[in-house]
mmCIF file of C-alpha atoms in Angstrom:
data_model
loop_
_atom_site.group_PDB
_atom_site.id
_atom_site.type_symbol
_atom_site.label_atom_id
_atom_site.label_comp_id
_atom_site.label_asym_id
_atom_site.label_seq_id
_atom_site.Cartn_x
_atom_site.Cartn_y
_atom_site.Cartn_z
ATOM 1 C CA UNK A 1 66.117 95.419 13.923
ATOM 2 C CA UNK A 2 64.263 94.790 16.859
ATOM 3 C CA UNK A 3 63.843 91.583 17.347
ATOM 4 C CA UNK A 4 67.241 90.903 14.497
ATOM 5 C CA UNK A 5 68.839 92.726 17.993
ATOM 6 C CA UNK A 6 66.751 90.047 20.467
ATOM 7 C CA UNK A 7 68.274 87.010 17.950
ATOM 8 C CA UNK A 8 71.640 88.273 18.628
ATOM 9 C CA UNK A 9 71.187 88.702 22.528
ATOM 10 C CA UNK A 10 69.939 85.209 22.375
ATOM 11 C CA UNK A 11 73.075 84.017 20.711
ATOM 12 C CA UNK A 12 75.521 85.546 22.775
ATOM 13 C CA UNK A 13 74.153 83.281 25.848
ATOM 14 C CA UNK A 14 74.874 80.130 24.133
ATOM 15 C CA UNK A 15 77.784 78.338 24.460
ATOM 16 C CA UNK A 16 80.190 78.382 21.838
ATOM 17 C CA UNK A 17 78.487 80.279 19.235
ATOM 18 C CA UNK A 18 80.644 83.554 17.780
ATOM 19 C CA UNK A 19 79.211 86.887 18.017
ATOM 20 C CA UNK A 20 79.975 90.300 17.292
ATOM 21 C CA UNK A 21 77.641 93.191 19.188
ATOM 22 C CA UNK A 22 76.917 96.172 20.848
ATOM 23 C CA UNK A 23 77.282 95.000 25.428
ATOM 24 C CA UNK A 24 76.893 98.012 26.782
ATOM 25 C CA UNK A 25 75.533 97.614 30.329
ATOM 26 C CA UNK A 26 75.792 93.436 30.059
ATOM 27 C CA UNK A 27 77.879 91.535 31.557
ATOM 28 C CA UNK A 28 79.905 87.799 30.754
ATOM 29 C CA UNK A 29 78.328 85.638 33.965
ATOM 30 C CA UNK A 30 81.477 83.312 34.461
ATOM 31 C CA UNK A 31 79.190 80.594 36.431
ATOM 32 C CA UNK A 32 80.901 78.601 38.665
ATOM 33 C CA UNK A 33 84.291 78.293 40.779
ATOM 34 C CA UNK A 34 86.752 76.324 39.949
ATOM 35 C CA UNK A 35 85.454 76.675 36.644
ATOM 36 C CA UNK A 36 86.600 75.968 33.222
ATOM 37 C CA UNK A 37 84.714 77.778 30.794
ATOM 38 C CA UNK A 38 86.238 81.019 28.871
ATOM 39 C CA UNK A 39 85.621 84.025 25.935
ATOM 40 C CA UNK A 40 87.328 84.348 23.546
ATOM 41 C CA UNK A 41 88.059 87.204 22.005
ATOM 42 C CA UNK A 42 88.805 88.177 18.277
ATOM 43 C CA UNK A 43 91.036 91.108 16.763
ATOM 44 C CA UNK A 44 92.136 91.701 13.763
ATOM 45 C CA UNK A 45 95.473 92.526 14.572
ATOM 46 C CA UNK A 46 98.105 92.892 11.180
ATOM 47 C CA UNK A 47 101.951 93.756 12.835
ATOM 48 C CA UNK A 48 103.388 93.743 16.687
ATOM 49 C CA UNK A 49 102.484 96.256 19.372
ATOM 50 C CA UNK A 50 104.824 98.577 20.836
ATOM 51 C CA UNK A 51 102.576 100.526 22.706
ATOM 52 C CA UNK A 52 99.001 98.767 23.601
ATOM 53 C CA UNK A 53 96.532 99.442 26.783
ATOM 54 C CA UNK A 54 94.283 96.825 28.241
ATOM 55 C CA UNK A 55 90.871 98.390 30.835
ATOM 56 C CA UNK A 56 88.442 95.279 32.151
ATOM 57 C CA UNK A 57 86.356 95.354 34.950
ATOM 58 C CA UNK A 58 85.728 93.242 36.996
ATOM 59 C CA UNK A 59 83.510 92.598 39.846
ATOM 60 C CA UNK A 60 83.574 88.691 42.195
ATOM 61 C CA UNK A 61 84.403 88.220 45.355
ATOM 62 C CA UNK A 62 86.682 85.240 44.665
ATOM 63 C CA UNK A 63 89.972 85.115 47.207
ATOM 64 C CA UNK A 64 92.046 83.041 46.017
ATOM 65 C CA UNK A 65 94.023 83.656 42.658
ATOM 66 C CA UNK A 66 92.933 84.255 38.949
ATOM 67 C CA UNK A 67 93.043 85.464 35.493
ATOM 68 C CA UNK A 68 91.389 88.344 33.801
ATOM 69 C CA UNK A 69 92.935 88.883 30.781
ATOM 70 C CA UNK A 70 95.309 86.158 28.506
ATOM 71 C CA UNK A 71 96.423 87.552 25.349
ATOM 72 C CA UNK A 72 99.152 84.240 24.201
ATOM 73 C CA UNK A 73 101.369 83.387 21.200
ATOM 74 C CA UNK A 74 102.935 80.678 20.583
ATOM 75 C CA UNK A 75 106.315 81.778 21.299
ATOM 76 C CA UNK A 76 105.226 82.869 24.765
ATOM 77 C CA UNK A 77 102.084 82.421 26.665
ATOM 78 C CA UNK A 78 102.116 84.866 29.276
ATOM 79 C CA UNK A 79 102.314 87.742 26.022
ATOM 80 C CA UNK A 80 100.018 89.779 28.211
ATOM 81 C CA UNK A 81 98.554 88.999 31.049
ATOM 82 C CA UNK A 82 96.581 90.539 33.599
ATOM 83 C CA UNK A 83 96.559 88.146 36.772
ATOM 84 C CA UNK A 84 95.175 88.985 40.537
ATOM 85 C CA UNK A 85 96.964 86.472 42.581
ATOM 86 C CA UNK A 86 94.997 87.816 45.452
ATOM 87 C CA UNK A 87 92.475 90.920 46.331
ATOM 88 C CA UNK A 88 95.822 93.141 47.530
ATOM 89 C CA UNK A 89 97.339 92.712 44.490
ATOM 90 C CA UNK A 90 97.273 92.925 40.283
ATOM 91 C CA UNK A 91 99.937 91.103 39.046
ATOM 92 C CA UNK A 92 100.799 92.908 34.775
ATOM 93 C CA UNK A 93 102.809 90.279 32.945
ATOM 94 C CA UNK A 94 103.867 91.582 28.646
ATOM 95 C CA UNK A 95 106.402 88.650 27.222
ATOM 96 C CA UNK A 96 106.727 86.728 30.376
ATOM 97 C CA UNK A 97 108.223 89.689 32.274
ATOM 98 C CA UNK A 98 105.926 91.231 35.403
ATOM 99 C CA UNK A 99 105.540 94.275 37.740
ATOM 100 C CA UNK A 100 102.925 93.579 41.187
ATOM 101 C CA UNK A 101 100.754 96.330 41.740
ATOM 102 C CA UNK A 102 99.711 96.767 45.332
ATOM 103 C CA UNK A 103 95.964 97.815 45.859
ATOM 104 C CA UNK A 104 93.732 97.972 48.915
ATOM 105 C CA UNK A 105 91.412 94.890 49.454
ATOM 106 C CA UNK A 106 88.173 96.160 47.120
ATOM 107 C CA UNK A 107 84.841 96.586 49.678
ATOM 108 C CA UNK A 108 82.834 94.149 47.322
ATOM 109 C CA UNK A 109 82.277 96.601 44.251
ATOM 110 C CA UNK A 110 83.268 96.684 40.721
ATOM 111 C CA UNK A 111 86.998 96.832 40.188
ATOM 112 C CA UNK A 112 87.633 98.987 36.835
ATOM 113 C CA UNK A 113 91.906 98.568 35.806
ATOM 114 C CA UNK A 114 92.992 99.569 32.818
ATOM 115 C CA UNK A 115 97.254 98.655 32.139
ATOM 116 C CA UNK A 116 99.238 99.967 29.139
ATOM 117 C CA UNK A 117 102.751 99.455 28.205
ATOM 118 C CA UNK A 118 105.609 101.194 26.217
ATOM 119 C CA UNK A 119 108.628 99.125 23.622
ATOM 120 C CA UNK A 120 110.750 102.922 23.360
ATOM 121 C CA UNK A 121 110.754 103.179 27.178
ATOM 122 C CA UNK A 122 109.957 100.206 29.009
ATOM 123 C CA UNK A 123 107.075 102.403 31.215
ATOM 124 C CA UNK A 124 104.190 100.530 32.837
ATOM 125 C CA UNK A 125 101.276 102.167 33.861
ATOM 126 C CA UNK A 126 98.574 101.103 35.842
ATOM 127 C CA UNK A 127 95.302 102.358 36.520
ATOM 128 C CA UNK A 128 92.701 101.841 39.191
ATOM 129 C CA UNK A 129 89.076 102.983 39.030
ATOM 130 C CA UNK A 130 90.364 105.852 36.636
ATOM 131 C CA UNK A 131 93.151 106.998 39.361
ATOM 132 C CA UNK A 132 97.254 105.991 38.462
ATOM 133 C CA UNK A 133 99.367 104.316 40.163
ATOM 134 C CA UNK A 134 103.091 104.728 40.440
ATOM 135 C CA UNK A 135 104.332 103.411 36.784
ATOM 136 C CA UNK A 136 107.218 100.890 37.308
ATOM 137 C CA UNK A 137 109.397 98.817 34.220
ATOM 138 C CA UNK A 138 109.020 96.181 31.522
ATOM 139 C CA UNK A 139 110.171 94.985 28.873
ATOM 140 C CA UNK A 140 112.276 98.163 27.009
ATOM 141 C CA UNK A 141 112.986 97.178 23.518
ATOM 142 C CA UNK A 142 110.116 94.516 23.442
ATOM 143 C CA UNK A 143 107.688 93.669 20.985
ATOM 144 C CA UNK A 144 104.824 91.846 21.839
ATOM 145 C CA UNK A 145 103.377 89.306 18.563
ATOM 146 C CA UNK A 146 100.516 89.807 16.512
ATOM 147 C CA UNK A 147 99.579 86.284 15.724
ATOM 148 C CA UNK A 148 97.492 86.026 19.090
ATOM 149 C CA UNK A 149 95.076 84.175 21.425
ATOM 150 C CA UNK A 150 92.977 86.168 23.815
ATOM 151 C CA UNK A 151 90.607 84.905 26.261
ATOM 152 C CA UNK A 152 88.853 86.004 29.344
ATOM 153 C CA UNK A 153 88.509 83.730 31.623
ATOM 154 C CA UNK A 154 91.550 81.480 31.827
ATOM 155 C CA UNK A 155 95.250 82.207 31.990
ATOM 156 C CA UNK A 156 97.044 80.511 28.851
ATOM 157 C CA UNK A 157 99.840 77.843 29.465
ATOM 158 C CA UNK A 158 99.759 77.445 26.585
ATOM 159 C CA UNK A 159 98.721 78.804 22.962
ATOM 160 C CA UNK A 160 94.855 78.460 23.288
ATOM 161 C CA UNK A 161 94.706 75.942 26.198
ATOM 162 C CA UNK A 162 96.819 75.147 29.600
ATOM 163 C CA UNK A 163 94.269 75.713 31.803
ATOM 164 C CA UNK A 164 94.623 75.659 35.123
ATOM 165 C CA UNK A 165 90.880 75.800 36.949
ATOM 166 C CA UNK A 166 92.218 77.651 40.838
ATOM 167 C CA UNK A 167 93.239 80.825 38.013
ATOM 168 C CA UNK A 168 90.101 80.947 36.178
ATOM 169 C CA UNK A 169 87.680 83.435 36.927
ATOM 170 C CA UNK A 170 84.506 83.502 38.937
ATOM 171 C CA UNK A 171 82.165 85.722 38.352
ATOM 172 C CA UNK A 172 81.440 89.136 36.550
ATOM 173 C CA UNK A 173 83.732 90.989 33.532
ATOM 174 C CA UNK A 174 83.071 94.121 31.531
ATOM 175 C CA UNK A 175 83.597 97.119 29.295
ATOM 176 C CA UNK A 176 86.846 95.115 28.168
ATOM 177 C CA UNK A 177 89.286 96.952 25.588
ATOM 178 C CA UNK A 178 92.352 97.411 23.925
ATOM 179 C CA UNK A 179 94.181 99.270 21.795
ATOM 180 C CA UNK A 180 97.468 100.002 19.991
ATOM 181 C CA UNK A 181 98.664 103.105 22.058
ATOM 182 C CA UNK A 182 99.319 104.102 24.847
ATOM 183 C CA UNK A 183 95.892 106.899 25.881
ATOM 184 C CA UNK A 184 96.451 110.018 28.382
ATOM 185 C CA UNK A 185 95.279 110.113 31.175
ATOM 186 C CA UNK A 186 92.555 111.954 30.096
ATOM 187 C CA UNK A 187 91.678 108.440 27.946
ATOM 188 C CA UNK A 188 92.590 106.709 31.218
ATOM 189 C CA UNK A 189 90.055 108.863 32.946
ATOM 190 C CA UNK A 190 87.167 108.239 30.715
ATOM 191 C CA UNK A 191 87.123 104.981 29.947
ATOM 192 C CA UNK A 192 86.932 103.875 33.649
ATOM 193 C CA UNK A 193 83.142 106.623 33.102
ATOM 194 C CA UNK A 194 83.152 104.631 30.293
ATOM 195 C CA UNK A 195 82.472 108.182 28.382
ATOM 196 C CA UNK A 196 83.648 108.551 24.676
ATOM 197 C CA UNK A 197 87.134 106.314 24.573
ATOM 198 C CA UNK A 198 89.242 105.864 20.197
ATOM 199 C CA UNK A 199 88.696 103.413 18.118
ATOM 200 C CA UNK A 200 90.376 99.936 18.897
ATOM 201 C CA UNK A 201 91.630 96.996 19.180
ATOM 202 C CA UNK A 202 88.907 95.022 20.751
ATOM 203 C CA UNK A 203 85.622 97.416 21.910
ATOM 204 C CA UNK A 204 83.295 95.604 24.204
ATOM 205 C CA UNK A 205 80.368 98.701 21.940
ATOM 206 C CA UNK A 206 81.705 95.979 18.900
ATOM 207 C CA UNK A 207 83.206 92.801 20.510
ATOM 208 C CA UNK A 208 83.648 89.726 18.272
ATOM 209 C CA UNK A 209 84.257 87.328 20.657
ATOM 210 C CA UNK A 210 82.971 83.335 21.377
ATOM 211 C CA UNK A 211 82.054 81.867 25.401
ATOM 212 C CA UNK A 212 83.062 78.495 25.819
ATOM 213 C CA UNK A 213 82.034 76.394 28.688
ATOM 214 C CA UNK A 214 79.162 78.236 31.352
ATOM 215 C CA UNK A 215 79.280 81.522 30.594
ATOM 216 C CA UNK A 216 76.610 83.853 30.333
ATOM 217 C CA UNK A 217 76.083 87.507 28.242
ATOM 218 C CA UNK A 218 73.779 89.004 31.043
ATOM 219 C CA UNK A 219 72.668 92.438 31.390
ATOM 220 C CA UNK A 220 73.998 93.839 34.667
ATOM 221 C CA UNK A 221 71.782 94.321 37.803
ATOM 222 C CA UNK A 222 73.423 97.221 39.840
ATOM 223 C CA UNK A 223 74.675 100.484 38.182
ATOM 224 C CA UNK A 224 79.001 101.234 38.431
ATOM 225 C CA UNK A 225 81.699 103.139 39.996
ATOM 226 C CA UNK A 226 82.356 105.673 37.242
ATOM 227 C CA UNK A 227 78.932 104.904 34.894
#
């Protein structure tokens, strides 16, 4: 089994190879700035999403705008988008509409973010490093399409493409999850602390993905807050 895991790790580090593995204590490294690299995530979505939560960690020294998580359908390129237009701001899109959350500027460390949304109330939640920000209203009554292309590292301005390299991500990404439900406050904090989490559509410990361009899987060099 040890040799099999090693072979899978080698495959995961090669661009264009589809893999499914446990990425515990590993990261995607997007090495160039600006970058045309991205990672396609595979999720089994059987019906439109009326609730969801997306979480991830990022580590970057970028000050320009960059995309963190892009979920596009043929009808709407910004069906779900986590975007950071500047160091003190996150923008959260659902169905092409967005809300903004202003945050302290990073001190050169990992940032863990979670964003959740529920259709019935239109409530959007945003959590940074295990702490909630004031909730906002977004797209009440909307349904997120199920036939989606999900990417890390690029913002899709068309289904599966339309990239602007000056909105690309450069740095390290880890601990990516997507649930088809809103997480409770306890689970939001558990995600930050990398504790036991409920089954997910996308889970870092069993992630199905394909790398494209100059992005590699590497061990994490340092511990993150909450670990």
